[in-house]
XYZ file of C-alpha atoms in Angstrom:
595
model
C 165.363 246.379 9.990
C 166.148 242.987 8.543
C 169.351 242.763 6.568
C 168.458 239.726 4.412
C 165.122 239.840 2.581
C 163.804 237.000 0.488
C 162.830 237.677 -3.115
C 159.287 239.154 -2.921
C 156.419 237.292 -4.502
C 154.119 239.701 -6.242
C 150.452 239.964 -5.527
C 150.078 241.941 -2.356
C 153.655 242.891 -1.557
C 154.458 242.674 2.134
C 157.668 244.480 3.061
C 158.443 244.232 6.783
C 158.638 247.581 8.544
C 160.688 248.296 11.642
C 158.715 247.863 14.847
C 159.404 250.830 17.109
C 157.779 252.300 20.139
C 157.982 255.805 21.541
C 158.127 259.260 20.028
C 159.939 260.086 16.805
C 163.465 261.117 17.690
C 166.932 260.379 16.369
C 168.106 256.914 17.367
C 171.569 255.825 18.402
C 173.173 253.413 16.006
C 173.789 249.916 17.285
C 177.024 249.775 15.265
C 180.224 250.916 16.913
C 183.282 252.088 15.167
C 184.937 248.655 15.219
C 181.910 246.585 14.121
C 180.819 245.512 17.642
C 177.273 245.881 19.013
C 176.141 247.739 22.087
C 173.878 246.032 24.635
C 170.208 246.593 23.670
C 167.770 247.083 26.537
C 164.767 244.722 26.486
C 161.628 246.901 26.555
C 159.247 243.953 27.016
C 157.560 243.872 30.480
C 159.013 240.485 31.360
C 158.676 241.152 35.098
C 154.958 241.887 34.789
C 153.024 238.821 36.005
C 150.074 239.476 33.652
C 152.396 239.693 30.631
C 154.243 236.511 31.691
C 150.940 234.622 32.095
C 149.835 235.810 28.641
C 153.111 234.571 27.110
C 152.686 231.201 28.894
C 149.160 230.820 27.456
C 150.397 231.663 23.948
C 153.299 229.181 24.280
C 150.945 226.437 25.526
C 148.509 227.081 22.633
C 151.352 226.988 20.079
C 152.722 223.690 21.445
C 149.235 222.113 21.610
C 148.191 223.219 18.116
C 151.361 221.943 16.452
C 151.503 218.545 18.146
C 154.096 218.824 20.890
C 155.097 215.177 21.562
C 155.498 215.452 25.336
C 152.923 215.923 28.086
C 153.134 219.586 29.038
C 150.439 221.528 30.896
C 150.092 225.262 31.522
C 150.898 224.604 35.198
C 154.220 222.986 34.241
C 155.123 226.032 32.151
C 154.909 228.227 35.260
C 158.336 226.948 36.380
C 159.821 224.332 33.996
C 163.050 222.491 34.500
C 166.078 222.912 32.225
C 165.335 219.571 30.561
C 161.764 220.573 29.742
C 162.903 223.980 28.456
C 165.451 222.322 26.140
C 162.747 219.977 24.782
C 160.411 222.914 24.083
C 163.236 224.907 22.462
C 164.154 221.920 20.285
C 160.513 221.462 19.194
C 160.112 225.158 18.261
C 163.490 225.247 16.462
C 162.473 222.213 14.396
C 159.645 224.296 12.949
C 162.427 226.302 11.269
C 164.748 223.377 10.557
C 163.051 219.914 10.575
C 166.477 218.191 10.466
C 167.698 219.856 13.668
C 168.905 217.591 16.507
C 169.781 219.031 19.920
C 173.247 217.880 21.082
C 173.337 215.895 24.296
C 176.329 217.707 25.807
C 176.606 221.349 26.907
C 173.040 222.320 26.031
C 173.410 225.266 28.431
C 175.988 226.713 26.036
C 174.333 225.601 22.791
C 170.975 227.357 23.372
C 172.409 230.906 23.887
C 174.794 230.335 20.956
C 171.940 229.287 18.661
C 169.844 232.309 19.703
C 172.821 234.543 19.008
C 173.230 232.890 15.584
C 169.561 233.637 14.885
C 170.336 237.298 15.760
C 168.293 237.367 18.944
C 168.584 241.044 19.930
C 168.952 240.430 23.669
C 171.383 238.502 25.859
C 170.490 235.146 27.392
C 173.356 234.210 29.700
C 174.715 230.702 30.005
C 174.354 230.749 33.797
C 170.588 231.287 33.500
C 170.287 227.955 31.655
C 171.289 226.043 34.789
C 168.150 227.197 36.628
C 165.625 228.090 33.929
C 162.564 227.711 36.185
C 163.798 230.209 38.781
C 161.608 233.327 39.145
C 164.439 235.698 38.089
C 165.529 233.687 34.983
C 162.328 232.132 33.606
C 160.873 235.445 32.195
C 164.043 236.004 30.080
C 163.959 232.397 28.798
C 160.217 232.703 28.092
C 160.842 235.933 26.156
C 163.445 234.121 24.023
C 160.948 231.330 23.250
C 158.236 233.861 22.287
C 160.721 235.650 19.980
C 161.613 232.310 18.365
C 157.903 231.503 17.873
C 157.438 234.884 16.147
C 160.305 234.004 13.793
C 158.638 230.646 13.048
C 155.324 232.344 12.262
C 157.061 234.896 10.039
C 158.818 232.082 8.183
C 155.478 230.281 7.678
C 153.878 233.497 6.469
C 156.617 234.028 3.852
C 156.311 230.385 2.744
C 152.537 230.725 2.334
C 152.984 233.922 0.334
C 155.408 232.141 -1.956
C 152.858 229.365 -2.581
C 149.909 231.748 -2.891
C 151.449 234.112 -5.448
C 153.608 231.642 -7.340
C 151.426 232.073 -10.475
C 153.127 235.371 -11.301
C 156.505 233.698 -11.734
C 155.497 230.508 -13.587
C 156.228 231.777 -17.078
C 159.412 233.730 -16.290
C 162.701 232.656 -14.776
C 163.692 235.512 -12.433
C 166.694 235.353 -10.169
C 168.115 237.812 -7.688
C 170.426 239.557 -10.090
C 172.495 242.684 -9.719
C 169.572 244.970 -10.540
C 167.347 243.499 -7.817
C 170.190 243.563 -5.286
C 170.873 247.207 -6.117
C 167.165 248.091 -5.623
C 167.074 246.250 -2.330
C 170.310 247.867 -1.152
C 169.010 251.347 -2.035
C 165.724 250.647 -0.275
C 167.454 249.401 2.902
C 169.853 252.339 2.930
C 167.087 254.924 2.498
C 164.733 253.384 5.095
C 167.542 252.875 7.602
C 168.664 256.454 7.161
C 165.129 257.697 7.855
C 164.771 255.284 10.744
C 167.899 256.658 12.368
C 166.442 260.154 11.942
C 163.385 259.161 14.005
C 160.784 258.197 11.393
C 158.588 255.132 11.926
C 156.751 254.857 8.576
C 158.199 254.903 5.067
C 155.115 254.915 2.849
C 156.633 257.001 0.047
C 159.807 254.883 -0.015
C 157.709 251.695 -0.003
C 155.566 252.959 -2.882
C 158.619 253.921 -4.937
C 160.202 250.514 -4.211
C 156.990 248.718 -5.229
C 156.811 250.615 -8.503
C 160.438 249.781 -9.319
C 159.855 246.098 -8.481
C 156.691 245.985 -10.609
C 158.591 247.548 -13.476
C 161.489 245.113 -12.982
C 159.277 241.985 -12.935
C 156.616 243.204 -15.396
C 153.681 242.930 -12.977
C 150.236 242.800 -14.646
C 147.913 245.203 -12.777
C 144.814 243.782 -14.446
C 145.742 240.280 -13.328
C 146.288 241.604 -9.815
C 142.844 243.247 -9.811
C 141.177 240.073 -11.100
C 142.954 237.981 -8.464
C 141.861 240.426 -5.736
C 138.238 240.215 -6.968
C 138.502 236.416 -7.024
C 139.951 236.492 -3.487
C 137.082 238.719 -2.314
C 134.468 236.355 -3.825
C 136.139 233.323 -2.245
C 136.319 235.136 1.115
C 132.578 235.887 0.923
C 131.855 232.227 0.125
C 134.039 231.084 3.014
C 132.307 233.507 5.377
C 128.882 232.284 4.188
C 129.944 228.648 4.693
C 131.245 229.476 8.184
C 127.919 231.118 9.057
C 126.028 228.065 7.781
C 128.346 225.751 9.694
C 127.744 227.785 12.856
C 123.968 227.443 12.432
C 124.459 223.658 12.223
C 121.989 222.689 9.510
C 122.163 219.041 10.543
C 120.942 219.943 14.033
C 118.135 222.062 12.502
C 117.074 219.187 10.271
C 117.159 216.818 13.232
C 114.925 219.160 15.219
C 112.539 219.397 12.248
C 112.573 215.594 12.001
C 111.738 215.255 15.713
C 108.939 217.838 15.315
C 107.534 215.959 12.302
C 107.756 212.661 14.175
C 105.855 214.199 17.088
C 103.219 215.555 14.689
C 103.005 212.106 13.045
C 102.440 210.461 16.437
C 99.735 213.010 17.228
C 98.084 212.358 13.862
C 98.284 208.605 14.406
C 96.737 208.899 17.852
C 94.028 211.198 16.423
C 93.426 208.693 13.632
C 93.121 205.812 16.117
C 90.679 207.861 18.223
C 88.662 208.657 15.111
C 88.625 204.959 14.156
C 87.492 203.979 17.656
C 84.831 206.719 17.520
C 83.764 205.442 14.095
C 83.541 201.871 15.438
C 81.442 203.105 18.367
C 79.161 204.989 15.994
C 78.827 201.889 13.791
C 77.986 199.757 16.827
C 75.509 202.378 17.955
C 74.018 202.449 14.449
C 73.666 198.651 14.360
C 72.063 198.694 17.818
C 69.651 201.434 16.747
C 68.807 199.497 13.576
C 68.125 196.338 15.597
C 66.049 198.338 18.056
C 64.189 199.958 15.169
C 63.473 196.558 13.631
C 62.283 195.217 17.018
C 60.127 198.297 17.545
C 58.699 197.881 14.022
C 57.811 194.240 14.638
C 56.217 195.200 17.987
C 54.298 197.965 16.236
C 53.023 195.497 13.628
C 51.941 193.087 16.401
C 50.140 195.873 18.305
C 48.405 196.992 15.093
C 47.342 193.425 14.448
C 45.985 193.075 18.041
C 44.235 196.442 17.727
C 42.568 195.351 14.527
C 41.570 192.073 16.147
C 40.148 193.810 19.239
C 38.432 196.382 17.079
C 36.889 193.599 15.030
C 35.825 191.777 18.248
C 34.378 195.007 19.650
C 32.385 195.614 16.543
C 31.082 192.045 16.388
C 30.282 191.410 20.135
C 26.761 191.873 21.556
C 26.036 192.515 25.319
C 22.647 192.228 27.094
C 21.636 194.560 30.007
C 22.015 191.663 32.435
C 25.591 191.127 31.239
C 26.360 194.793 31.733
C 24.863 194.780 35.313
C 26.818 191.690 36.186
C 30.064 193.169 34.891
C 29.549 196.371 36.900
C 28.791 194.426 40.101
C 31.902 192.310 39.690
C 33.870 195.491 39.053
C 32.708 197.048 42.362
C 33.500 193.885 44.297
C 36.932 193.773 42.801
C 37.537 197.433 43.727
C 36.513 196.782 47.367
C 38.808 193.757 47.507
C 41.674 195.818 46.032
C 41.153 198.643 48.583
C 41.091 196.228 51.547
C 44.186 194.436 50.297
C 45.951 197.772 49.743
C 45.201 198.810 53.323
C 46.510 195.499 54.665
C 49.644 195.896 52.494
C 50.291 199.402 53.848
C 49.970 198.182 57.452
C 52.338 195.276 56.752
C 54.861 197.597 55.099
C 54.669 200.027 58.062
C 55.288 197.183 60.507
C 58.180 195.952 58.338
C 59.650 199.461 58.255
C 59.487 199.787 62.049
C 61.160 196.412 62.475
C 63.884 197.324 59.948
C 64.574 200.598 61.803
C 64.906 198.770 65.140
C 67.145 196.151 63.514
C 69.300 198.864 61.916
C 69.773 200.554 65.327
C 70.758 197.251 66.914
C 73.142 196.521 64.028
C 74.644 200.006 64.328
C 75.273 199.555 68.055
C 76.742 196.114 67.406
C 78.941 197.536 64.616
C 80.189 200.292 66.965
C 80.996 197.704 69.631
C 82.768 195.503 67.062
C 84.716 198.508 65.658
C 85.741 199.544 69.164
C 86.804 195.974 69.939
C 88.788 195.685 66.669
C 90.411 199.089 67.291
C 91.457 198.087 70.805
C 92.710 194.727 69.472
C 94.840 196.527 66.866
C 96.344 198.749 69.544
C 97.143 195.624 71.552
C 98.636 194.040 68.396
C 96.062 191.185 68.349
C 94.871 191.931 64.799
C 95.642 190.820 62.110
C 96.422 187.140 62.267
C 100.184 187.822 61.813
C 100.286 190.476 64.602
C 102.882 190.326 67.371
C 100.527 189.267 70.194
C 98.015 187.262 68.101
C 99.903 183.990 68.531
C 98.448 182.635 65.292
C 94.813 183.198 66.486
C 92.232 185.307 64.701
C 90.813 187.857 67.227
C 89.042 190.006 64.637
C 85.207 190.050 64.739
C 83.419 190.100 61.416
C 79.649 190.409 62.073
C 78.524 189.219 58.656
C 80.551 185.996 58.602
C 78.883 183.969 61.363
C 75.381 182.843 62.234
C 73.914 183.160 65.764
C 75.246 179.750 66.939
C 78.733 180.090 65.495
C 79.017 183.654 66.877
C 78.436 182.411 70.464
C 80.998 179.657 69.938
C 83.599 182.115 68.581
C 82.855 184.490 71.485
C 83.559 181.737 74.026
C 86.772 180.749 72.230
C 88.011 184.355 72.066
C 87.236 184.944 75.761
C 89.352 181.938 76.720
C 92.250 183.138 74.552
C 91.969 186.669 75.935
C 91.976 185.437 79.557
C 95.113 183.460 78.813
C 96.675 186.488 77.146
C 95.813 188.690 80.183
C 97.520 186.249 82.520
C 100.623 186.201 80.276
C 100.673 189.990 80.200
C 100.455 190.203 84.016
C 103.379 187.813 84.363
C 105.387 189.820 81.837
C 104.490 193.036 83.679
C 105.799 191.705 86.953
C 108.997 190.555 85.257
C 109.476 193.975 83.660
C 108.914 195.706 87.001
C 111.714 193.646 88.547
C 113.918 194.462 85.554
C 113.072 198.173 85.951
C 114.282 198.142 89.534
C 117.578 196.521 88.549
C 118.008 199.016 85.678
C 117.381 201.957 88.006
C 120.154 200.710 90.276
C 122.461 200.335 87.258
C 121.492 203.843 86.070
C 122.446 205.355 89.422
C 125.819 203.642 89.232
C 126.348 204.848 85.627
C 125.436 208.414 86.668
C 128.066 208.329 89.346
C 130.623 207.055 86.795
C 129.578 209.829 84.371
C 130.136 212.440 87.084
C 133.645 211.113 87.682
C 134.402 211.074 83.946
C 133.068 214.623 83.519
C 135.530 215.807 86.148
C 138.331 214.044 84.314
C 137.130 215.587 81.040
C 137.243 219.095 82.538
C 140.826 218.460 83.592
C 141.754 217.276 80.082
C 140.033 220.289 78.477
C 142.079 222.582 80.678
C 145.239 220.818 79.484
C 144.099 221.154 75.832
C 143.453 224.882 76.339
C 146.969 225.332 77.665
C 148.381 223.414 74.692
C 146.346 225.589 72.277
C 147.784 228.709 73.891
C 151.275 227.252 73.576
C 150.611 226.426 69.905
C 149.347 229.964 69.192
C 152.440 231.420 70.847
C 154.700 229.155 68.760
C 152.834 230.083 65.570
C 153.262 233.792 66.340
C 156.968 233.265 66.967
C 157.197 231.357 63.657
C 155.402 234.170 61.803
C 157.794 236.735 63.309
C 160.807 234.660 62.253
C 159.355 234.274 58.759
C 158.889 238.058 58.486
C 162.475 238.548 59.610
C 163.686 236.112 56.933
C 161.610 237.922 54.293
C 163.041 241.262 55.372
C 166.555 239.830 55.251
C 165.882 238.347 51.798
C 164.547 241.703 50.586
C 167.629 243.481 51.904
C 169.868 240.948 50.111
C 167.893 241.482 46.897
C 168.260 245.269 47.241
C 171.968 244.841 47.832
C 172.204 242.670 44.721
C 170.345 245.285 42.646
C 172.636 248.005 44.008
C 175.693 245.949 43.077
C 174.232 245.278 39.636
C 173.572 249.018 39.183
C 177.125 249.840 40.199
C 178.493 247.181 37.824
C 176.400 248.559 34.954
C 177.561 252.081 35.793
C 181.170 250.903 35.826
C 180.633 249.058 32.553
C 179.134 252.146 30.872
C 181.986 254.262 32.204
C 184.441 251.719 30.849
C 182.737 251.819 27.459
C 182.941 255.629 27.442
C 186.616 255.433 28.336
C 187.063 252.863 25.575
C 185.489 255.199 23.021
C 187.678 258.090 24.192
C 190.731 255.886 24.014
C 189.764 254.776 20.491
C 189.426 258.383 19.340
C 192.789 259.210 20.875
C 194.126 256.040 19.245
C 193.167 257.315 15.803
C 194.867 260.644 16.459
C 198.028 259.129 17.917
C 198.168 256.508 15.127
C 199.205 259.191 12.690
C 202.138 260.219 14.881
C 203.853 256.951 15.823
C 203.320 253.176 15.677
C 204.802 252.696 19.102
C 202.173 254.866 20.758
C 199.432 252.980 18.815
C 200.542 249.625 20.266
C 200.679 251.145 23.756
C 197.119 252.554 23.511
C 195.809 249.244 22.075
C 197.364 247.310 24.957
C 195.857 249.732 27.467
C 192.409 249.432 25.897
C 192.597 245.608 25.828
C 193.616 245.495 29.493
C 190.783 247.881 30.461
C 188.165 245.801 28.570
C 189.481 242.520 30.018
C 189.438 243.975 33.546
C 185.826 245.204 33.133
C 184.707 241.840 31.716
C 186.430 239.878 34.484
C 184.955 242.224 37.081
C 181.463 241.732 35.614
C 181.745 237.907 35.509
C 183.193 237.775 39.067
C 180.393 240.043 40.351
C 177.723 237.952 38.603
C 179.168 234.724 40.017
C 179.302 236.216 43.532
C 175.685 237.321 43.264
C 174.615 233.867 42.083
C 176.511 232.192 44.956
C 174.974 234.647 47.430
C 171.461 233.975 46.058
C 171.947 230.187 46.229
C 173.303 230.455 49.801
C 170.383 232.656 50.912
C 167.890 230.357 49.219
C 169.454 227.298 50.907
C 169.357 228.991 54.329
C 165.713 230.043 53.824
C 164.643 226.569 52.704
C 166.485 224.965 55.666
C 164.807 227.364 58.129
C 161.391 226.740 56.596
C 161.890 222.949 56.788
C 162.924 223.183 60.459
C 159.888 225.374 61.250
C 157.586 222.981 59.398
C 159.042 220.020 61.311
C 158.456 221.841 64.628
C 154.866 222.716 63.651
C 154.252 219.123 62.547
C 155.622 217.858 65.870
C 153.288 220.211 67.777
C 150.363 219.038 65.656
C 151.207 215.397 66.398
C 151.363 216.192 70.135
C 148.003 217.959 69.967
C 146.535 215.069 67.999
C 147.794 212.575 70.623
C 146.273 214.633 73.483
C 142.976 214.862 71.608
C 142.926 211.116 70.911
C 143.630 210.437 74.621
C 140.847 212.854 75.594
C 138.401 211.183 73.226
C 139.352 207.718 74.487
C 138.738 208.841 78.094
């Protein structure tokens, strides 16, 4: 329960309820008889890795969203330094008080004191501030930051409510008078009483308190209903706008624009094809018109010739002698045509036979030329820029030369080829001599390779031995590391046992203190001298328990630091030994590779 509540702003009244967990049962009061507070156990799973990672993500999101000035990543928040923690704490605290400035001296004492002033329900020791990033102290510091962030969000929520529902208090000047304080005091007393009896919800008390507040501040129910309806309408509009923004109308319009542009290009291409087709049809039409006009003029000419011949036929007159003469000349012409046709057929047959023979000869010559050109290409004599051409053209092209020039080119090529054959024979003899010398060198190299292979086998055997030595050393290192871990675990168990014993002694001391206080009240009525004696005894017992607790905590911290230093020193020495072995192995391998 919060002791100090701000004046509620009417609209939707939000009264904070106590956050509890567990079954409904009577709770122990946190108030002792003398006004002190008992130590409250932190029920948050701060030692759960999943919960810690979730808190780190929420802290990183809060710092990023609200403009943290420094460069801080989620990886850094896994184990921050004290300086980084103080900067984060200062940034979060400024969300509550923008004028806050962190003092430069004794920040390890200031942070727990400020949390205590903010009524942080758990204890954050001063010693934990010296090593915030340690695995056993960082979860408690992270929990304090998350609690502070919740207070910041609650403060923002109350501020927004004050701005949102300020219309109800514009026309009236209401202050927290005696009547409001009395209502609030009654409400806190009733809810706290029920809370101590084990209840978690106070709906009937809340409703009665709301009604009294509405009556006190003259709340207009109709105005509340209209504002709720207006809020619902605005929420629907906001939701509709969010849906439209998610659909991204601009992107939809851009896609429609691209689709329309593609359709326009298709239409333009179709239009250009239609225009070209139209031009072709017009050209075809003009050609057909010209052809029609030409055909018409030819038809008119033929009609005119027909009329002329018809007129000549009708007007001519032949005698029987003319007819006999014409028939005789016709027969002679037919005999001449038949004899000439026979001679033409014989000449064409002879020509065909000659062409077939020529084609066979040309085919054989073409095969010879193709075979020659193929062989010349294999020998790199063709083309002109080939390796063995020497700037001469050895390719035969049958259709380029006449009979005389072909013989001349044949003679020239034969001379060049003879010269090339002689050069090749000389080169062959030179290469044979070189082959013999290379074979001798190869035999010598093979003997050297055999010697080197023997050396390599010896080096591999040495490397194998070194690998076995390295494996043995690694196993020894692993065993030592397991021993250190076991020793560290035993130290941690011993520390927990000591802490348990200290807590048990502290609780026993508190019980003794309570018993002594009760006896103090009884003895106080009898004599003042006995009261002073009991008070002195109680003070000495409390001081002894506190000193014992601080001395035990300091011893545990020293023991943890000493164990950590020993472990780190052993790990460094083992790493140096492993690095030395790796360097030795690397040197042996480099020597083996060089050999």
